[in-house]
Structures are given as structure tokens and as C-alpha cells.
XYZ file of C-alpha atoms in Angstrom:
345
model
C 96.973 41.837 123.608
C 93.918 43.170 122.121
C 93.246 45.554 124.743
C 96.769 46.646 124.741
C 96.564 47.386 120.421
C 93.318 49.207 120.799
C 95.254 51.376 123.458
C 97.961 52.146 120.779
C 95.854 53.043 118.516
C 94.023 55.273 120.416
C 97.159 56.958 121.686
C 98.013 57.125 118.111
C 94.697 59.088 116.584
C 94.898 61.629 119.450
C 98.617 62.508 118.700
C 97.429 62.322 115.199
C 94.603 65.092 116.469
C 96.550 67.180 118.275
C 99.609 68.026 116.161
C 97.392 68.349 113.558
C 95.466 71.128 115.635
C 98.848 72.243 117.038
C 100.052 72.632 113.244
C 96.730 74.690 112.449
C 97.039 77.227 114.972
C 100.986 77.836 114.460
C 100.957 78.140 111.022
C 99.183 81.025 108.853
C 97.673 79.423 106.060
C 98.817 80.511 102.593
C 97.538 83.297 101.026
C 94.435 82.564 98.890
C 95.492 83.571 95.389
C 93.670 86.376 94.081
C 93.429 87.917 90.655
C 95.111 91.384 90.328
C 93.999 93.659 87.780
C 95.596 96.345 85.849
C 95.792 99.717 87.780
C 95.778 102.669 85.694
C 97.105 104.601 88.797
C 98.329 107.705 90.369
C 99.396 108.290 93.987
C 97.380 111.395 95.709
C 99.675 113.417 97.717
C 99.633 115.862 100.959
C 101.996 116.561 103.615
C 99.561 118.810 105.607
C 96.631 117.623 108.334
C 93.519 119.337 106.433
C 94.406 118.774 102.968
C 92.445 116.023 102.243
C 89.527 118.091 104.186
C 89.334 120.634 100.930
C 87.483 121.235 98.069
C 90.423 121.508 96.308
C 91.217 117.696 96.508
C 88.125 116.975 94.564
C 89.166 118.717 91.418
C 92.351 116.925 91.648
C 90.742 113.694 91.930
C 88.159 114.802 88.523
C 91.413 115.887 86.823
C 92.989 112.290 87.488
C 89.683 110.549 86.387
C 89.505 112.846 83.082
C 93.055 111.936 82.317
C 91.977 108.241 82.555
C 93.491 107.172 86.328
C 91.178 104.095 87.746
C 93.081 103.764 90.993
C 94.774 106.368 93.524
C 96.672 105.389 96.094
C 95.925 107.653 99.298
C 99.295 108.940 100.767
C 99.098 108.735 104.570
C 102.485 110.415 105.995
C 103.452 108.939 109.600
C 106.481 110.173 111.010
C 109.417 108.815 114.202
C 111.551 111.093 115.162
C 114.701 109.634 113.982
C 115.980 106.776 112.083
C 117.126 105.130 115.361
C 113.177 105.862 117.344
C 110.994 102.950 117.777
C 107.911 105.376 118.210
C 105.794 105.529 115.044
C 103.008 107.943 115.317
C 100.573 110.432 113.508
C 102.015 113.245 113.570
C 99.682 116.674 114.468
C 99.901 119.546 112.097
C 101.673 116.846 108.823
C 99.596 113.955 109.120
C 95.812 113.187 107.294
C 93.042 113.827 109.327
C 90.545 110.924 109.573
C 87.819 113.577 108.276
C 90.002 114.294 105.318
C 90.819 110.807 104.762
C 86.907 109.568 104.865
C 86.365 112.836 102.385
C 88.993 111.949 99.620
C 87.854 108.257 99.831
C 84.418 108.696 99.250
C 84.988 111.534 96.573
C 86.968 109.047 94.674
C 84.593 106.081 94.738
C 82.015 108.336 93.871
C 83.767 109.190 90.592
C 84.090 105.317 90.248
C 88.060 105.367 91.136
C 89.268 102.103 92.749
C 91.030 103.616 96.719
C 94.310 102.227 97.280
C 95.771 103.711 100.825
C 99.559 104.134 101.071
C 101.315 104.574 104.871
C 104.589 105.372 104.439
C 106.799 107.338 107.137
C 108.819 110.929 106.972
C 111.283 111.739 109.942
C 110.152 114.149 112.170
C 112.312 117.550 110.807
C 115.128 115.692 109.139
C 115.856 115.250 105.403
C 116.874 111.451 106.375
C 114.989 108.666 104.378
C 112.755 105.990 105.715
C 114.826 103.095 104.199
C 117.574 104.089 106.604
C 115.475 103.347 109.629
C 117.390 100.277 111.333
C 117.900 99.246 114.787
C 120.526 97.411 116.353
C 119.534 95.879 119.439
C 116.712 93.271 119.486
C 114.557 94.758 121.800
C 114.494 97.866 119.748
C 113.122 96.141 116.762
C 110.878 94.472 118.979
C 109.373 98.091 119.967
C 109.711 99.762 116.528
C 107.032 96.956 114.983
C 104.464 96.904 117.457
C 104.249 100.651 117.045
C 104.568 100.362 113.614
C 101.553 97.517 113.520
C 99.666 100.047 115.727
C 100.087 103.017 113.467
C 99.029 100.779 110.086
C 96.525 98.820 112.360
C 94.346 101.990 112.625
C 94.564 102.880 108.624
C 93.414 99.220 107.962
C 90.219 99.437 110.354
C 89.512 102.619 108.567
C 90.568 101.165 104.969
C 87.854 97.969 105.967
C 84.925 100.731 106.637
C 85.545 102.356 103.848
C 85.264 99.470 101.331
C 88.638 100.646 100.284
C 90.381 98.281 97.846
C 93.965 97.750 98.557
C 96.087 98.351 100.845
C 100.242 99.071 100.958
C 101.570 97.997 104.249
C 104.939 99.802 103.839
C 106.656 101.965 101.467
C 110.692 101.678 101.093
C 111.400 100.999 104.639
C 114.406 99.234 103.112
C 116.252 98.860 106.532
C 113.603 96.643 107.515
C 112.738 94.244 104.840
C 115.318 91.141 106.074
C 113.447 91.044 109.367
C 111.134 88.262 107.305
C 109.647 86.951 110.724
C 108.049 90.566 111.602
C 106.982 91.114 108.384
C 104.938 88.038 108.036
C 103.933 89.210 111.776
C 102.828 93.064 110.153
C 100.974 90.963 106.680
C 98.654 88.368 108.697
C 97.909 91.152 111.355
C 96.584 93.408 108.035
C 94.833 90.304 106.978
C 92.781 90.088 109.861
C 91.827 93.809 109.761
C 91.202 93.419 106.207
C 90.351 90.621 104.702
C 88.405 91.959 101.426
C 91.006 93.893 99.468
C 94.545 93.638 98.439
C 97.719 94.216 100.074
C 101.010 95.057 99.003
C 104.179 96.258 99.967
C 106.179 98.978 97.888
C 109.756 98.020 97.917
C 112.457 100.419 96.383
C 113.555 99.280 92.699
C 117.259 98.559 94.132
C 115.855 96.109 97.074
C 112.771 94.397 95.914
C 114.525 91.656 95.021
C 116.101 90.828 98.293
C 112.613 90.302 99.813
C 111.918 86.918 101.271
C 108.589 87.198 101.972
C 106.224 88.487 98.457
C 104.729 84.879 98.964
C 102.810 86.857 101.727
C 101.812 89.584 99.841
C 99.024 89.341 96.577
C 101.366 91.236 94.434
C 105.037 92.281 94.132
C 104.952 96.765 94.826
C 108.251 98.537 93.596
C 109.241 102.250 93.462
C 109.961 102.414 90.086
C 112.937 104.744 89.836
C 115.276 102.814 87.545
C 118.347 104.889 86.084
C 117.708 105.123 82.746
C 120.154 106.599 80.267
C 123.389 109.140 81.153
C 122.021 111.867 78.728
C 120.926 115.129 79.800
C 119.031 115.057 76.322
C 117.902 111.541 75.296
C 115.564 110.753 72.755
C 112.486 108.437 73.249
C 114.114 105.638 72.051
C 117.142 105.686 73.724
C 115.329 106.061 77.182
C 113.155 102.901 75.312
C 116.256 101.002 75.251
C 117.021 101.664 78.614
C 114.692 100.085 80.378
C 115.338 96.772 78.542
C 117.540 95.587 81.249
C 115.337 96.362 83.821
C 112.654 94.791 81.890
C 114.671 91.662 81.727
C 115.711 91.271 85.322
C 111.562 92.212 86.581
C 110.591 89.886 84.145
C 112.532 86.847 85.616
C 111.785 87.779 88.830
C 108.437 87.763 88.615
C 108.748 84.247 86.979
C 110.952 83.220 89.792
C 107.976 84.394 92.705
C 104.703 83.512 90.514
C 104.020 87.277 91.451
C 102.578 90.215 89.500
C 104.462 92.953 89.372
C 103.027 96.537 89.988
C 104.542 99.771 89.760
C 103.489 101.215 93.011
C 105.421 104.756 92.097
C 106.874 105.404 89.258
C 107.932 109.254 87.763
C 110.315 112.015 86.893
C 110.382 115.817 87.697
C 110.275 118.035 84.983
C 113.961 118.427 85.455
C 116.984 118.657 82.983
C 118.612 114.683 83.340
C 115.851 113.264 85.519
C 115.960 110.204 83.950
C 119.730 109.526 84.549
C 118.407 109.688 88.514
C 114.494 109.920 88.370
C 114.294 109.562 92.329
C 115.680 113.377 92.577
C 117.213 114.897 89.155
C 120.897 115.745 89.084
C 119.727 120.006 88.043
C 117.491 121.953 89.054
C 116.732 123.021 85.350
C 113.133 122.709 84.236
C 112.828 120.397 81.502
C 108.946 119.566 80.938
C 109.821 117.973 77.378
C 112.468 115.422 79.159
C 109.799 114.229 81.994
C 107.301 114.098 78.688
C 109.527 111.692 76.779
C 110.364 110.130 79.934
C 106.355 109.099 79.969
C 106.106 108.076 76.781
C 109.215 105.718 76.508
C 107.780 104.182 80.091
C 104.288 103.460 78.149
C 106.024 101.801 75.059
C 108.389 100.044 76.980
C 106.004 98.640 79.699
C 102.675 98.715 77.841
C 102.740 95.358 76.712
C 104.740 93.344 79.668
C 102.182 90.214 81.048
C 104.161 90.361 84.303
C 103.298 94.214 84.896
C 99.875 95.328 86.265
C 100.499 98.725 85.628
C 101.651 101.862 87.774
C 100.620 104.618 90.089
C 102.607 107.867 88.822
C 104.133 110.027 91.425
C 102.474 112.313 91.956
C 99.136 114.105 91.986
C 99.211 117.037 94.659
C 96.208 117.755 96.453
C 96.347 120.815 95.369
C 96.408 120.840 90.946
C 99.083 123.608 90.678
C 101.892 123.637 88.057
C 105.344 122.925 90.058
C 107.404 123.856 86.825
C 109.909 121.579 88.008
C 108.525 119.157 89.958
C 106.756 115.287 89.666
C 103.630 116.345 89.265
C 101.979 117.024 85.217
C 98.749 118.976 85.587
C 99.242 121.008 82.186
C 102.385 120.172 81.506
C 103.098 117.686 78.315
C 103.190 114.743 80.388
C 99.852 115.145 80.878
C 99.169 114.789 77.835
C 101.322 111.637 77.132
C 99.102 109.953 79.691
C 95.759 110.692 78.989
C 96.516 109.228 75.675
C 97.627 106.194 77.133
C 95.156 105.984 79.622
C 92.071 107.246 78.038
C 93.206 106.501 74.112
C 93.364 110.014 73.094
């Protein structure tokens, strides 16, 4: 009888062992928690291969640090050839080189700016947006993510070389955030590949909170274009009191996930009515005192939120040329708006 307990037992510890090992290796463990500072950011942009490569970039990059920008976030454009193509891919004559990539990376940690880079992917000669990318049949999905894991997978080795300190694994690929299974898939992978700095996701401000999987991620990314008032000519406070809601429902949300929030884009052309639609303005009217105002209300509004880690305005061309009505602010008021919030005068 002895014999026969000591067998049980025995039987017992080693099924004890090996679902216990079995449970290790099938299960990522959770996400260490890490502490996520506040991001005085702007995005750097480029839509051409040698960009990056320039001179140029580099007085973009001192004009950002003047203004009082700690981070950038390092646009890298990848493009498929339709909504519908599983093939995800750099593409030659649009995308980043690696030598321009390398350049703006070590000019802007030589200034002292903190390197986010930010994949996100254009359609090969279309006007169609990434967050209509979607796939019906399984197999198709199947395809689309491995290519998609092998187009990121290359920016994370070279993000992990750099020392770079964050990474965004997606931008609003909206069509693809309820596949939660490959998306846990596409955050351990980056893990592995780079395991010192932070990762993110930027979801767009109407689907950010259908995402089931920010437990994942160290902090909650959103494309900040909230409609704001339905004036063409609103006053600071009114575009103040328009955020409120927005302010509410982020706040909660946050809450609700035990997630920062940041503001991985956020800005307005200098447009007539571009906050009623700051994504693209309803005119094509220049307006540089509306995208002005449209910076100040943001600061007072979301200054002083605990949930918010701050934002990354959209955008800072590689190039620092006055678009009179376009995102960017080099010498237009805006600029001014923000290097008083960012640098305190």
C-alpha cells in the first residue's frame, strides 16, 4: 500500500511539473509595467527614399528641439498595393532608406531628443486609407500578418541598434484591430526584437476604444483628431469646451485599462473649419489664426489631465518650409503657441 501511495504521489508531482512547464511555454507572461513619461512630441515626416539622407532634416530636427520637442517619432511609410493585398513591403523610390533612417536617429539623440519610430502603411498609388485594409478569407489574414511582422520585424532590429526608445507597432490599421490573437502574435514578436524601449500602438480616436488587447501594449496611442466645434470661426474657449467630452470619455477609459494615454498624433491644417474635421479640413481656405487657437485650446484643455502623457503634433516635414495651408507650423502662429508651452516662453 505504501509502495502503491509513493507511486501516486510521484505521478502526481510530475503532472504537477509538466503542466506547469506546459503553462510557461504557452502563455506570454504579462507585460512588466513600466513607467511612461511625458512626451513633449512631434512626428518627423517624409514620403520620399533619401529624405532622411539630407542636411535639411537636421535643421528640422534643431527647429523642433528650439521649440521645446523632447521626442520625435520617425515616420517610416510601408506600402501593399491594395486594401485587399497581403504583401507588405518597402517600397523603392517612397520608403526611408536605412542610411537615412540611421542619419535622422543619431542627429536627434545627439541633440538629446528621445527617437520614437512610427511604421505605418500608404497604398501603393491609391488615395484609399490604411484602416480600410481587411481581408475576408482566413488564409488571407494569415498571409497579410506574417508580412506585416516581417516588414516591422526589420524596423525593430534596427530600432534595438540604435538605442531607439519606443516603438509604434501600427498606426490606424483600424480594419485589423479585432483580430486580438494576431495582434498579441505582432506585440510579443516586437518584444523579443526589442526588449529595452516602449511600444505602442496608435489607434484612430473613433476605434481606440474597441481594442481588446492595450493590456499588451505599455501605453494606450490614439490619433487625436476629435471633432471639435461646428464653427468656421470659434473662439479659444469654445474649442476649450469642446474637448470636454472627449476629455471625459479618455479619462474613463484610461481608468477602465490602468493605461496611460498618449497622443500619438494630434493637429490641424492651417485651414478655415479644421477643427470641425481636423483629420482633413472641410475648405481649402488658409486660416493660420484657426490652427493657432486650435493649439492653444488643446494645451489648456489637456495640460493638466494625469491620464495624458502628452502628444506628438502632426507634423514636422523633413523639409522646414511654410505649407500655408497645411499641418505643419514652422513660422506660422502655432509655432509660437507651442514653444510657449513647451519651452515656457
Amino acid at each position: 500500500m505504501k509502495k502503491i501511495f509513493g507511486i501516486a504521489v510521484l505521478v502526481l508531482v510530475c503532472v504537477g511539473l509538466f503542466l506547469g512547464a506546459f503553462n510557461s511555454w504557452s502563455a506570454d507572461p504579462a507585460p512588466e509595467s513600466k513607467v511612461i513619461p511625458k512626451m513633449k512630441g512631434g512626428v518627423l515626416t517624409s514620403w520620399y527614399p533619401s529624405d532622411y539622407e539630407s542636411n535639411t532634416v537636421e535643421q528640422t530636427l534643431r527647429q523642433m528641439k528650439k521649440d521645446g520637442c523632447e521626442y520625435v517619432a520617425v515616420m517610416i511609410v510601408g506600402y501593399q498595393d491594395s486594401v485587399n493585398s497581403t504583401r507588405v513591403y518597402s517600397l523603392d523610390g517612397k520608403s526611408p532608406t536605412k542610411a537615412g533612417i540611421i542619419h535622422v536617429t543619431n542627429y536627434a539623440h545627439s541633440l538629446g531628443l528621445k527617437v520614437f519610430f512610427k511604421p505605418q502603411i500608404n497604398i501603393t498609388n491609391s488615395d484609399a486609407w490604411c484602416g480600410t485594409i481587411t481581408f475576408i478569407k482566413e488564409e488571407d489574414w494569415i498571409s497579410w500578418f506574417k508580412s506585416y511582422k516581417d516588414f516591422i520585424g526589420y524596423y525593430l532590429d534596427l530600432a534595438q541598434s540604435l538605442k531607439v526608445e519606443g516603438f509604434i507597432i501600427g498606426t490606424e490599421l483600424v480594419g485589423t484591430e479585432d483580430r486580438e490573437a494576431d495582434w498579441r502574435d505582432v506585440v510579443s514578436m516586437s518584444r523579443s526584437k526589442f526588449p529595452d524601449g516602449l511600444i505602442s500602438y496608435c489607434a484612430n480616436h473613433d476605434s481606440y476604444f474597441r481594442i481588446k488587447w492595450w493590456d499588451a501594449v505599455d501605453f494606450i496611442g490614439i490619433s487625436a483628431y476629435f471633432k471639435l466645434t461646428e464653427s468656421y470661426q470659434p473662439s479659444v474657449p469654445e474649442i476649450i469646451s469642446a474637448w470636454q467630452p472627449w476629455i471625459n470619455d479618455l479619462a474613463a477609459f484610461s481608468a477602465e485599462q490602468k493605461k496611460d494615454i498618449v497622443f500619438l498624433e494630434i493637429g490641424y491644417q492651417s485651414r478655415d473649419g479644421a477643427n470641425t474635421n481636423p483629420n482633413w479640413a472641410p475648405t481649402k481656405t488658409p486660416d493660420l489664426q484657426e490652427q493657432a487657437d486650435c493649439y492653444e485650446a488643446a494645451f489648456k484643455a489637456l495640460s493638466n489631465q494625469p491620464w495624458l502623457k502628452d502628444m506628438f503634433w502632426w507634423m514636422w516635414y523633413w523639409d522646414p518650409i511654410q505649407n500655408v495651408d497645411g499641418f505643419d507650423i514652422y513660422t506660422k502662429p502655432a509655432e509660437k503657441i507651442l514653444r510657449k508651452w513647451y519651452r515656457g516662453n
